[in-house]
Backbone as numpy.savetxt, mean C-alpha at the origin, in Angstrom:
# Nx Ny Nz CAx CAy CAz Cx Cy Cz
8.06 -16.45 14.92 9.12 -16.75 13.75 9.94 -15.37 13.18
11.00 -15.52 13.24 12.21 -14.64 13.02 11.98 -13.60 11.64
11.91 -12.33 11.90 11.66 -11.35 10.97 13.48 -11.21 10.13
13.71 -11.23 8.86 14.94 -10.95 8.56 14.78 -9.54 8.27
15.60 -8.91 7.96 16.07 -7.55 7.32 17.21 -7.68 6.35
16.67 -7.30 4.71 17.51 -7.37 3.85 17.62 -6.41 2.69
18.72 -6.61 1.73 18.53 -5.32 1.13 18.74 -6.42 -0.47
18.34 -5.75 -1.45 18.68 -6.41 -2.88 18.72 -4.98 -3.77
19.37 -5.52 -4.72 19.84 -4.57 -5.73 19.16 -4.89 -6.94
18.37 -4.20 -7.46 17.07 -3.91 -8.64 17.32 -3.14 -9.44
17.05 -3.43 -10.94 17.40 -2.46 -11.96 18.59 -1.76 -11.26
19.40 -1.46 -10.57 20.94 -0.97 -10.32 20.53 -0.07 -8.92
18.95 0.02 -8.03 18.77 0.37 -7.08 18.20 -0.94 -5.81
19.02 0.00 -4.50 18.84 -0.74 -3.56 17.70 -0.68 -2.75
16.74 -1.65 -2.74 15.71 -2.04 -2.39 15.82 -2.78 -0.82
15.56 -2.02 0.45 15.08 -2.95 1.60 14.12 -3.65 1.50
13.88 -5.04 2.13 12.20 -5.53 2.47 12.32 -6.46 3.65
11.58 -6.93 4.24 11.82 -7.52 5.53 10.62 -8.47 4.76
11.40 -10.06 5.41 11.00 -11.17 5.14 11.01 -12.34 6.34
9.83 -12.87 6.11 9.77 -13.89 7.14 8.67 -15.16 6.70
9.00 -16.31 7.74 8.12 -17.58 6.92 9.10 -18.52 6.30
8.17 -19.66 6.12 8.72 -20.64 5.45 8.79 -20.54 4.33
10.10 -20.93 3.50 10.47 -20.41 2.30 8.98 -21.09 1.08
9.14 -22.14 1.42 8.02 -22.95 0.58 6.91 -22.63 0.96
6.45 -22.05 1.76 4.92 -21.82 2.17 4.15 -20.63 0.99
3.21 -20.61 0.78 2.51 -19.87 0.03 2.97 -18.32 0.59
2.79 -17.47 -0.57 3.63 -16.16 -0.10 2.30 -15.11 -0.23
2.87 -13.98 0.62 1.60 -13.10 0.83 2.94 -11.51 0.59
2.71 -10.96 -0.02 3.67 -9.88 -0.39 2.89 -8.71 0.22
3.68 -7.67 0.82 2.69 -6.62 1.46 3.30 -5.30 1.32
2.21 -4.62 0.33 3.15 -3.06 -0.06 1.94 -1.82 0.67
3.47 -1.25 0.87 2.78 0.02 1.75 2.49 0.97 1.20
1.81 2.15 1.97 1.40 3.50 1.22 2.49 4.48 1.64
2.11 5.73 1.40 2.55 7.08 1.95 1.88 7.78 3.28
2.85 8.16 3.97 4.41 8.13 3.97 5.17 7.18 4.61
5.07 6.03 4.33 5.34 5.13 5.53 6.59 4.32 4.80
6.23 3.01 5.21 7.43 2.15 4.63 7.24 0.34 5.11
7.89 -0.35 4.95 7.06 -1.61 5.38 7.30 -1.64 6.72
8.31 -0.49 7.87 7.69 -0.31 9.21 5.99 -0.68 9.65
5.21 -0.09 8.68 3.62 -0.27 9.25 3.48 -1.44 9.31
4.15 -2.60 8.61 3.88 -4.24 9.01 4.57 -4.91 9.71
5.33 -3.89 10.73 6.49 -4.68 11.88 5.40 -5.57 12.70
4.57 -5.51 12.99 3.40 -6.55 13.65 2.83 -7.54 13.16
2.08 -7.11 11.43 1.99 -8.04 10.92 2.60 -9.55 10.29
3.31 -9.04 10.17 4.81 -9.83 9.48 4.56 -11.15 10.27
5.09 -11.30 11.66 4.98 -12.33 12.55 3.84 -12.48 12.66
2.61 -12.08 12.60 1.55 -12.42 12.83 1.13 -13.84 11.69
1.45 -13.46 10.50 1.42 -14.20 9.48 2.32 -15.37 8.79
3.55 -15.16 9.91 4.60 -15.90 9.07 4.72 -17.27 9.58
3.93 -17.66 10.65 4.12 -19.55 10.69 3.55 -19.69 9.82
2.68 -19.62 8.89 1.69 -20.23 7.97 2.28 -19.75 6.48
3.23 -18.57 6.52 3.04 -17.74 4.86 4.52 -17.37 5.03
5.25 -17.54 3.59 6.70 -16.77 3.23 5.75 -15.36 3.24
6.22 -14.30 3.98 6.07 -12.84 3.84 6.86 -12.01 3.79
6.85 -11.09 2.93 7.68 -10.18 1.90 7.01 -8.68 2.03
7.79 -7.91 2.69 7.36 -6.66 2.27 8.48 -5.67 2.34
8.43 -5.07 0.65 9.47 -4.26 0.38 9.44 -2.59 0.90
9.97 -2.08 0.96 10.24 -0.42 0.84 10.19 0.06 -0.56
8.95 0.86 -1.17 9.32 1.34 -2.15 10.89 2.55 -2.39
11.49 2.08 -3.43 11.97 3.21 -3.42 11.91 4.49 -3.38
12.86 5.36 -2.59 12.28 6.45 -2.09 11.84 6.49 -0.64
11.86 5.70 -0.11 10.92 5.17 0.78 11.55 4.41 2.05
10.93 4.45 3.27 11.74 4.02 4.21 13.16 4.02 4.41
13.94 2.39 4.28 15.05 2.08 4.38 15.50 2.09 2.61
14.81 1.81 2.07 15.30 1.60 0.57 16.21 3.36 -0.18
16.72 2.97 -1.30 17.58 4.37 -1.67 16.88 5.22 -2.04
17.26 6.23 -2.01 16.55 7.72 -2.54 16.73 8.06 -3.63
17.37 8.03 -4.44 18.01 8.84 -5.68 17.11 10.32 -5.87
18.04 11.00 -6.17 17.33 12.61 -6.33 15.96 12.45 -7.48
15.31 13.09 -7.27 14.03 13.26 -8.27 14.41 13.23 -9.82
15.71 13.98 -9.86 15.86 14.52 -11.34 17.04 13.51 -11.75
17.13 12.26 -10.84 18.27 10.85 -11.06 17.21 10.05 -11.46
16.18 9.58 -10.88 15.03 8.62 -11.38 14.08 9.08 -11.22
13.27 8.48 -12.76 12.02 8.83 -12.66 10.55 7.92 -11.68
10.61 9.02 -10.95 9.52 8.57 -9.78 8.33 8.38 -10.44
7.50 7.12 -10.58 6.31 6.72 -11.19 5.89 5.50 -10.34
4.56 5.51 -10.59 3.99 4.45 -10.28 4.10 3.12 -10.97
4.50 3.38 -12.53 4.84 2.41 -13.38 6.75 2.00 -12.66
7.30 2.88 -12.57 8.63 2.76 -12.36 8.67 1.51 -10.84
7.80 2.33 -9.50 7.88 1.19 -8.64 7.38 0.41 -8.58
6.13 -0.22 -9.71 6.08 -1.52 -10.24 6.51 -2.11 -10.23
7.54 -1.68 -11.33 8.51 -2.42 -12.55 9.49 -2.78 -10.90
10.39 -2.25 -10.21 10.94 -2.75 -9.23 10.75 -3.42 -8.26
9.36 -3.37 -8.11 8.78 -4.14 -6.98 8.46 -6.01 -8.03
8.27 -6.18 -9.27 8.30 -6.99 -9.53 9.46 -7.56 -10.19
10.51 -6.98 -10.25 12.12 -6.98 -10.25 12.44 -7.79 -8.98
12.17 -7.24 -7.91 12.76 -8.00 -6.62 11.92 -9.33 -6.25
10.63 -9.10 -6.84 9.96 -10.63 -6.76 10.57 -11.68 -7.31
10.98 -11.25 -8.80 11.74 -12.31 -9.47 13.15 -12.53 -9.11
13.60 -11.81 -8.49 14.89 -12.17 -7.75 14.91 -13.15 -6.62
13.63 -12.62 -6.00 13.31 -13.98 -4.73 12.83 -15.13 -5.14
12.30 -15.42 -6.54 12.25 -16.36 -7.36 10.78 -16.82 -6.85
9.84 -15.64 -6.60 8.55 -15.68 -6.24 7.49 -15.47 -7.37
6.59 -16.69 -7.83 5.83 -16.95 -9.09 4.64 -16.57 -8.48
3.96 -16.92 -7.85 2.40 -16.66 -7.32 2.36 -16.03 -5.60
1.67 -15.02 -5.53 1.30 -14.75 -4.43 0.00 -14.08 -4.13
0.10 -13.69 -3.02 -1.32 -12.65 -2.86 -0.65 -11.51 -2.36
-1.42 -10.65 -2.91 -0.89 -8.90 -2.40 -1.97 -8.26 -1.25
-1.05 -7.66 -0.63 -1.91 -6.89 0.54 -1.08 -5.51 0.62
-2.62 -4.60 -0.30 -2.36 -3.23 -0.50 -2.97 -2.13 0.55
-2.18 -1.16 0.61 -2.84 -0.08 1.37 -2.18 1.15 0.60
-3.08 1.79 0.30 -2.99 3.52 -0.18 -1.79 3.50 -1.61
-0.80 3.70 -1.58 0.56 3.99 -2.93 0.30 2.29 -3.13
0.17 1.31 -1.82 0.63 0.09 -2.56 -0.34 -0.50 -3.25
-1.79 0.02 -3.43 -2.60 -0.29 -4.42 -2.31 -0.01 -6.12
-2.30 1.21 -6.20 -1.82 0.97 -7.71 -0.42 0.51 -8.32
0.58 0.23 -7.09 1.30 -0.61 -7.46 1.06 -2.08 -7.95
0.47 -2.56 -6.82 -0.07 -3.94 -6.98 -1.25 -4.05 -7.75
-1.86 -3.11 -8.48 -2.67 -2.97 -9.78 -1.86 -3.52 -11.21
-0.76 -2.72 -10.96 0.39 -2.66 -12.21 0.80 -4.33 -12.31
1.13 -4.72 -10.77 1.71 -5.93 -10.72 0.40 -7.54 -11.34
-0.19 -6.86 -10.91 -1.64 -7.54 -11.36 -1.99 -7.87 -12.96
-2.37 -6.31 -13.54 -2.61 -6.63 -14.86 -1.70 -6.62 -15.41
0.14 -6.95 -15.12 1.14 -7.13 -15.88 1.26 -8.58 -16.28
0.68 -9.27 -14.94 1.07 -11.03 -14.55 -0.20 -11.60 -13.62
-1.35 -11.59 -14.44 -2.37 -12.05 -13.86 -2.41 -13.19 -12.79
-1.52 -13.80 -13.55 -1.70 -15.35 -13.08 -1.16 -15.27 -11.97
-0.18 -14.63 -11.50 0.47 -14.27 -10.67 -0.08 -14.27 -9.52
-1.40 -13.71 -9.65 -1.81 -13.62 -8.48 -2.72 -14.44 -7.42
-2.82 -14.84 -6.47 -3.40 -16.32 -5.61 -4.45 -15.13 -4.86
-4.77 -14.06 -4.55 -5.73 -13.40 -3.73 -5.00 -12.20 -3.75
-6.29 -11.24 -2.98 -5.91 -9.51 -3.09 -6.75 -9.19 -1.49
-5.62 -8.65 -0.95 -5.95 -7.77 0.45 -6.06 -6.40 0.21
-7.00 -5.54 0.35 -7.13 -4.46 0.00 -7.00 -4.11 1.59
-6.17 -3.09 2.04 -6.59 -2.25 3.57 -6.52 -0.71 3.03
-7.55 0.04 3.13 -7.73 1.21 2.24 -6.85 1.57 1.20
-6.93 0.43 0.44 -6.20 0.85 -0.67 -7.23 0.54 -2.15
-7.26 1.89 -3.00 -8.45 2.10 -3.76 -8.27 1.61 -4.85
-9.05 0.67 -5.57 -9.33 0.61 -7.13 -10.62 1.15 -7.73
-11.18 2.13 -7.45 -12.42 2.39 -7.69 -12.46 4.30 -7.47
-13.21 4.71 -8.33 -13.55 6.29 -8.08 -14.43 6.05 -6.60
-15.26 5.18 -6.43 -15.77 5.53 -5.01 -15.04 5.05 -4.21
-14.93 6.03 -2.88 -14.01 5.59 -1.98 -13.63 7.20 -1.93
-13.09 7.80 -3.12 -11.90 9.38 -2.71 -12.92 10.24 -1.74
-12.43 10.57 -0.92 -12.54 11.83 0.35 -12.48 13.11 -0.50
-13.34 13.79 -0.94 -13.05 15.21 -1.66 -12.64 16.19 -0.99
-12.68 15.87 0.13 -11.86 16.97 1.44 -10.50 17.55 1.41
-10.19 15.74 0.91 -8.57 15.49 1.10 -8.30 15.65 -0.49
-8.62 15.23 -1.37 -8.59 15.00 -2.59 -8.52 16.07 -3.31
-9.45 16.99 -3.28 -9.55 18.33 -3.91 -7.83 18.94 -3.90
-6.89 18.81 -2.94 -5.72 19.50 -3.26 -4.79 18.79 -3.95
-4.92 17.76 -4.05 -4.50 16.24 -5.17 -4.83 16.95 -6.68
-6.11 16.62 -6.88 -7.09 17.03 -7.89 -6.16 18.35 -8.59
-6.35 19.93 -7.91 -6.03 21.28 -7.89 -4.45 20.65 -8.81
-3.44 20.21 -7.87 -2.21 19.91 -8.15 -1.92 19.16 -9.42
-2.96 17.74 -9.58 -2.52 17.28 -11.37 -3.07 18.46 -12.41
-4.18 19.27 -11.89 -4.64 19.94 -13.05 -3.58 21.27 -13.31
-2.60 21.84 -12.56 -1.76 23.20 -12.86 -0.98 22.78 -11.85
0.23 22.97 -11.98 1.56 23.05 -10.64 1.91 24.44 -10.57
1.31 25.17 -10.14 1.95 26.25 -9.91 2.29 26.67 -8.18
2.47 27.69 -7.88 3.19 28.13 -6.87 2.28 27.73 -5.22
1.15 28.21 -5.85 -0.40 28.10 -4.81 -0.35 26.93 -4.63
-0.54 25.79 -5.97 -1.28 24.36 -5.93 -0.18 23.41 -4.83
1.44 24.11 -5.51 2.33 23.32 -4.92 2.09 23.61 -3.44
1.97 24.83 -2.97 2.16 24.90 -1.39 1.45 24.15 -0.76
-0.38 24.07 -1.40 -0.93 23.30 -0.91 -0.88 22.04 -0.70
-0.17 21.53 -1.66 0.00 19.90 -1.48 1.39 19.57 -0.25
2.38 20.63 -0.72 3.24 20.10 0.34 2.83 20.31 2.15
1.52 20.83 2.39 1.18 20.40 3.56 1.14 19.03 4.19
1.13 18.36 2.69 0.65 16.83 3.57 2.18 15.94 3.38
3.29 16.99 3.52 4.75 16.48 4.17 4.77 17.02 5.41
4.26 17.55 5.86 4.30 18.25 7.45 4.20 17.14 8.29
4.50 17.47 10.00 4.25 16.51 10.91 2.82 16.51 11.22
2.00 17.73 11.30 0.61 17.84 11.28 0.40 16.78 10.91
0.25 17.12 9.13 -0.45 16.01 8.00 -0.23 14.48 8.66
1.07 14.30 8.60 1.56 12.69 9.05 0.81 12.26 10.20
0.94 13.12 11.39 0.55 12.95 12.55 -1.61 12.32 12.47
-1.78 13.52 11.63 -3.37 13.48 11.15 -3.87 11.62 10.79
-2.60 11.74 9.17 -2.92 10.27 9.25 -3.26 9.40 10.02
-2.57 9.26 10.84 -2.63 8.17 12.20 -3.36 7.77 12.89
-3.73 9.66 13.27 -4.77 9.40 14.61 -6.31 9.56 14.20
-6.19 10.31 13.06 -7.87 10.68 12.66 -8.87 9.58 12.73
-10.01 9.28 12.82 -10.61 7.91 12.77 -10.33 6.97 14.01
-9.63 6.98 14.56 -9.26 6.12 15.37 -9.73 6.36 16.73
-10.72 5.52 17.37 -11.46 5.42 17.89 -10.68 5.96 19.65
-9.34 5.27 20.03 -8.78 5.43 20.95 -7.37 5.75 20.84
-7.35 7.07 20.41 -5.79 7.37 19.87 -4.65 7.33 20.84
-4.38 6.79 22.12 -3.78 5.82 22.83 -3.11 4.75 22.35
-3.98 4.07 21.59 -3.68 2.80 21.16 -2.67 2.93 20.01
-2.36 4.08 19.74 -1.09 4.51 18.35 0.09 5.04 18.52
0.94 4.45 18.41 2.37 4.80 18.80 2.83 5.91 18.38
3.16 7.32 19.17 4.28 8.54 18.28 5.16 7.94 17.36
5.75 6.66 17.72 7.15 6.12 17.13 6.54 6.11 15.34
5.27 6.08 15.41 4.71 5.93 13.62 4.63 7.16 13.35
4.35 8.34 13.23 4.57 9.56 12.73 5.89 10.05 12.87
6.49 9.58 13.89 7.56 10.59 14.21 8.57 9.75 13.30
8.42 8.54 12.88 9.17 7.66 11.94 9.17 8.41 10.85
7.96 8.04 10.20 7.99 9.03 8.90 8.30 9.96 8.78
7.96 11.03 9.50 8.14 12.58 9.53 9.71 12.47 9.02
10.67 11.73 9.94 12.11 11.83 9.76 12.58 11.37 8.44
11.57 10.60 7.32 12.17 9.86 6.81 11.76 11.03 5.18
10.81 11.49 5.40 10.00 12.26 5.10 10.62 13.76 4.68
11.56 14.01 5.46 12.19 15.71 5.90 13.58 15.32 5.07
13.97 13.85 4.90 15.25 13.76 4.42 15.57 15.02 3.06
17.01 15.61 3.19 17.22 16.57 1.82 16.55 15.56 0.72
15.71 16.48 0.10 15.56 16.42 -1.81 13.76 15.37 -1.58
13.60 15.07 -0.16 12.83 13.74 -0.62 11.57 14.65 -0.92
11.22 15.55 -0.24 9.81 16.69 -0.75 9.71 16.49 -2.24
10.99 16.48 -3.35 10.79 16.85 -4.39 10.36 14.80 -5.27
10.73 13.89 -3.97 10.23 12.63 -5.24 8.82 12.33 -4.60
8.32 12.97 -3.46 6.80 12.89 -3.07 6.26 14.37 -4.38
6.46 14.95 -4.40 5.61 15.85 -4.79 5.75 15.01 -6.72
6.77 14.40 -6.94 6.66 13.68 -8.34 5.52 12.54 -8.43
5.69 11.94 -7.19 4.23 10.96 -6.99 3.37 11.23 -6.99
2.76 12.56 -6.28 1.72 13.23 -6.65 1.21 13.55 -7.95
2.00 13.90 -8.53 1.68 14.62 -9.90 1.28 13.05 -10.88
2.30 11.86 -10.50 1.83 10.88 -11.27 0.69 9.96 -10.54
-0.03 10.53 -9.31 -1.02 9.58 -9.35 -2.06 9.92 -10.47
-1.90 10.85 -11.30 -3.38 11.36 -11.96 -3.12 9.98 -12.65
-2.27 9.30 -13.16 -2.25 8.08 -13.96 -2.96 6.75 -13.62
-2.86 6.95 -12.17 -4.28 5.60 -11.63 -5.68 5.62 -11.61
-6.45 6.38 -11.49 -7.76 6.17 -11.77 -8.16 5.65 -13.61
-6.98 6.47 -14.56 -7.54 5.60 -15.70 -7.36 4.15 -16.13
-6.30 3.90 -14.98 -6.05 2.13 -15.10 -7.39 1.42 -14.33
-8.36 2.12 -14.04 -8.98 1.27 -13.05 -10.21 1.03 -14.08
-10.30 1.01 -15.26 -11.30 -0.37 -16.21 -10.35 -1.31 -16.42
-9.15 -1.41 -16.55 -8.49 -2.59 -16.90 -8.61 -3.46 -15.37
-8.17 -3.13 -14.07 -8.17 -3.49 -13.41 -9.63 -4.36 -13.09
-10.83 -3.41 -13.20 -11.89 -3.91 -12.97 -12.37 -5.18 -14.28
-11.87 -5.20 -15.46 -12.02 -5.71 -16.24 -10.88 -7.50 -15.74
-10.02 -7.25 -15.21 -9.53 -8.26 -14.57 -9.75 -9.30 -13.38
-10.34 -8.06 -12.70 -11.20 -9.26 -11.34 -12.11 -9.68 -12.07
-13.42 -9.11 -13.13 -14.37 -10.00 -13.72 -13.66 -11.42 -14.12
-13.03 -11.15 -14.99 -12.12 -12.10 -15.91 -11.21 -13.46 -14.63
-10.56 -12.85 -13.85 -9.55 -13.91 -13.04 -10.34 -14.40 -11.89
-11.64 -13.22 -11.38 -12.13 -13.74 -10.53 -10.96 -14.11 -9.10
-9.95 -13.58 -8.62 -9.41 -13.56 -7.77 -9.86 -13.63 -6.15
-9.78 -14.46 -5.10 -10.46 -13.86 -4.17 -9.76 -12.81 -3.34
-10.93 -11.90 -2.94 -10.93 -10.38 -2.63 -11.34 -10.14 -0.75
-10.57 -9.68 -0.41 -10.78 -9.24 0.79 -10.31 -7.98 1.26
-11.48 -6.84 1.57 -11.16 -5.46 1.86 -11.41 -5.59 3.18
-10.25 -4.90 3.92 -10.52 -4.80 5.07 -10.66 -3.45 5.62
-11.02 -2.64 6.03 -11.06 -1.20 5.61 -11.40 -0.63 7.47
-10.68 0.66 7.57 -10.53 1.97 8.67 -12.06 2.13 7.96
-12.93 2.07 8.69 -14.23 2.85 7.84 -14.02 4.17 8.65
-13.31 4.58 9.14 -12.93 6.23 9.31 -12.34 6.95 8.60
-11.94 6.54 7.81 -10.20 6.93 7.08 -10.60 8.28 6.49
-10.22 9.19 6.79 -10.61 10.53 6.10 -9.98 10.40 4.09
-9.32 9.65 3.73 -8.48 9.77 2.55 -9.37 8.69 1.76
-9.55 7.73 2.00 -10.39 6.73 1.01 -11.36 5.80 2.22
-12.68 6.51 1.59 -13.56 5.91 2.45 -13.89 4.72 2.25
-14.94 4.26 3.23 -15.52 2.71 3.22 -16.40 2.18 1.42
-16.83 3.64 0.89 -17.32 3.26 -0.56 -16.13 1.90 -1.31
-14.82 2.81 -1.06 -13.99 2.26 -1.94 -14.04 0.53 -1.82
-14.14 0.08 -0.39 -13.96 -1.28 -0.23 -15.15 -2.05 -0.44
-16.72 -1.52 -0.51 -17.67 -1.98 -1.14 -17.96 -1.97 -2.56
-17.13 -1.38 -3.21 -17.04 -1.26 -4.77 -16.18 -2.32 -4.99
-15.73 -3.02 -4.34 -15.09 -4.34 -4.84 -16.19 -5.87 -5.01
-17.17 -5.13 -4.66 -18.22 -6.45 -5.05 -19.20 -5.91 -6.37
-18.31 -4.73 -6.96 -19.16 -4.84 -8.07 -18.61 -5.76 -9.45
-17.19 -6.30 -8.93 -16.86 -6.97 -9.93 -16.12 -8.87 -9.31
-16.24 -8.32 -8.58 -15.86 -9.71 -7.49 -17.13 -9.95 -6.15
-18.27 -10.52 -7.19 -19.68 -10.32 -6.50 -19.05 -11.17 -4.38
-18.30 -12.08 -4.48 -18.12 -13.10 -3.30 -17.05 -12.20 -2.97
-16.93 -11.35 -2.88 -15.72 -10.23 -1.88 -15.98 -10.38 -0.94
-15.23 -10.45 -0.10 -15.41 -10.35 1.65 -14.80 -8.56 2.01
-15.99 -8.36 2.45 -16.21 -6.51 2.83 -15.75 -6.25 4.56
-15.04 -5.98 5.08 -14.98 -5.70 6.53 -14.44 -4.17 6.78
-15.72 -3.78 7.29 -15.29 -2.21 7.48 -15.26 -2.07 9.26
-13.61 -1.87 9.72 -13.63 -1.65 11.00 -13.77 -0.26 11.73
-13.89 -0.03 12.78 -13.62 0.94 13.69 -12.42 1.62 13.78
-11.53 2.44 12.74 -10.32 2.88 12.74 -10.29 3.86 11.61
-8.99 3.85 11.28 -8.30 4.80 10.27 -7.64 4.39 8.94
-6.98 5.39 8.45 -5.99 5.09 7.34 -5.17 3.94 7.46
-4.75 3.98 8.62 -3.07 3.15 9.25 -3.86 2.07 10.28
-4.90 1.22 9.91 -6.00 0.60 10.40 -5.10 -0.62 11.67
-3.74 -0.84 10.84 -3.31 -1.96 11.69 -2.73 -1.42 13.02
-2.62 0.29 12.73 -1.66 0.39 14.24 -2.80 0.29 15.57
-4.29 0.39 14.88 -5.07 0.52 16.38 -5.94 -0.63 16.26
-5.92 -1.69 15.24 -6.89 -3.33 15.44 -6.41 -3.84 14.26
-4.47 -4.13 14.53 -4.16 -5.08 13.86 -4.09 -6.46 14.07
-4.11 -6.89 15.65 -4.63 -8.35 15.97 -6.06 -8.71 15.03
-7.11 -7.83 15.01 -8.43 -8.11 14.26 -8.18 -8.34 12.76
-7.13 -7.38 12.24 -6.81 -7.44 10.72 -6.28 -8.74 10.50
-5.23 -9.29 11.48 -4.33 -10.57 11.07 -5.58 -11.69 11.11
-6.25 -11.76 12.28 -7.19 -12.77 12.44 -8.11 -12.85 10.90
-8.43 -11.74 10.60 -9.60 -11.84 9.03 -8.71 -12.38 8.13
-7.12 -11.73 7.81 -6.19 -12.59 6.74 -6.17 -14.01 6.64
-5.77 -14.33 7.88 -5.29 -15.63 8.10 -6.67 -16.67 7.95
-7.82 -16.31 8.52 -9.16 -16.79 8.02 -9.40 -16.87 6.44
-9.06 -15.80 6.04 -9.55 -15.52 4.49 -8.42 -16.51 3.83
-7.54 -16.16 3.97 -5.91 -17.20 3.33 -6.40 -18.66 3.35
-6.78 -18.58 4.20 -7.09 -20.08 4.87 -7.90 -20.74 3.59
-8.87 -19.98 3.20 -9.99 -20.43 2.64 -9.71 -20.17 1.05
-8.80 -19.25 0.89 -8.48 -18.58 -0.58 -7.20 -19.51 -1.28
-6.09 -19.81 -0.27 -5.46 -21.05 -0.57 -6.34 -22.40 -0.59
-7.22 -22.85 -0.45 -7.92 -23.80 -0.50 -8.38 -23.60 -1.91
-9.24 -22.72 -2.44 -9.68 -22.16 -3.95 -8.66 -22.62 -4.72
-7.47 -21.59 -4.36 -6.27 -21.96 -5.53 -5.70 -23.49 -5.45
């Protein structure tokens, strides 16, 4: 199936998105994480589009979407979720399954809490919704920055914006590093390095503190609405560990948990396996719905 590369203006902001598949098919919305974009789904989209309408936006400040300066736009997870909701409304998407990874998770959770009946299924690939799963060796730097923005804590958090850390995110925990194209981290780092993008990312690092307080509402939503849940996780992720995947069963007992041998960006080394798990899961989730 061909993949279309499109732009839309939402709330006055220009958003880029990839779209493929039949317009009348069940919809899957793919929500990317930091520091990447819908580029991370470049192989997954065609693997799903024969059966589903697939939409993958770039969040504002990421990828090919606009990136207004941090002093011109309030970069929060609330605002990114609001833009995503606006895009889906413009595309007349009323019901959809969501695939969330990293930053895509807190954006997706906000969408689900705002319109719970719109969500037909949840696929989480290293996208946390629980306190379990945070790896302290990585997150301590973020938590320190939340507590106090000082020159010391800012310098530490800025290490996440380097080529070294971007490469580390892609390769750590991958059993065969030759499966991961260097294009990935070079692509992400080039966009991270745009003038002013550091301030955008710092704003979102600060705002990440608003995400764990949403978890109790998310858990209540999961218990009450019982959407089909698939957690497909790179078990060696140094950012979100496998306990974050297992935790979904505490609220959705029949959640399907798959811990694969891979890292944070699992699609780069196990994309075909993930796609097959999604296709199998979605076939059953659609039947349930």
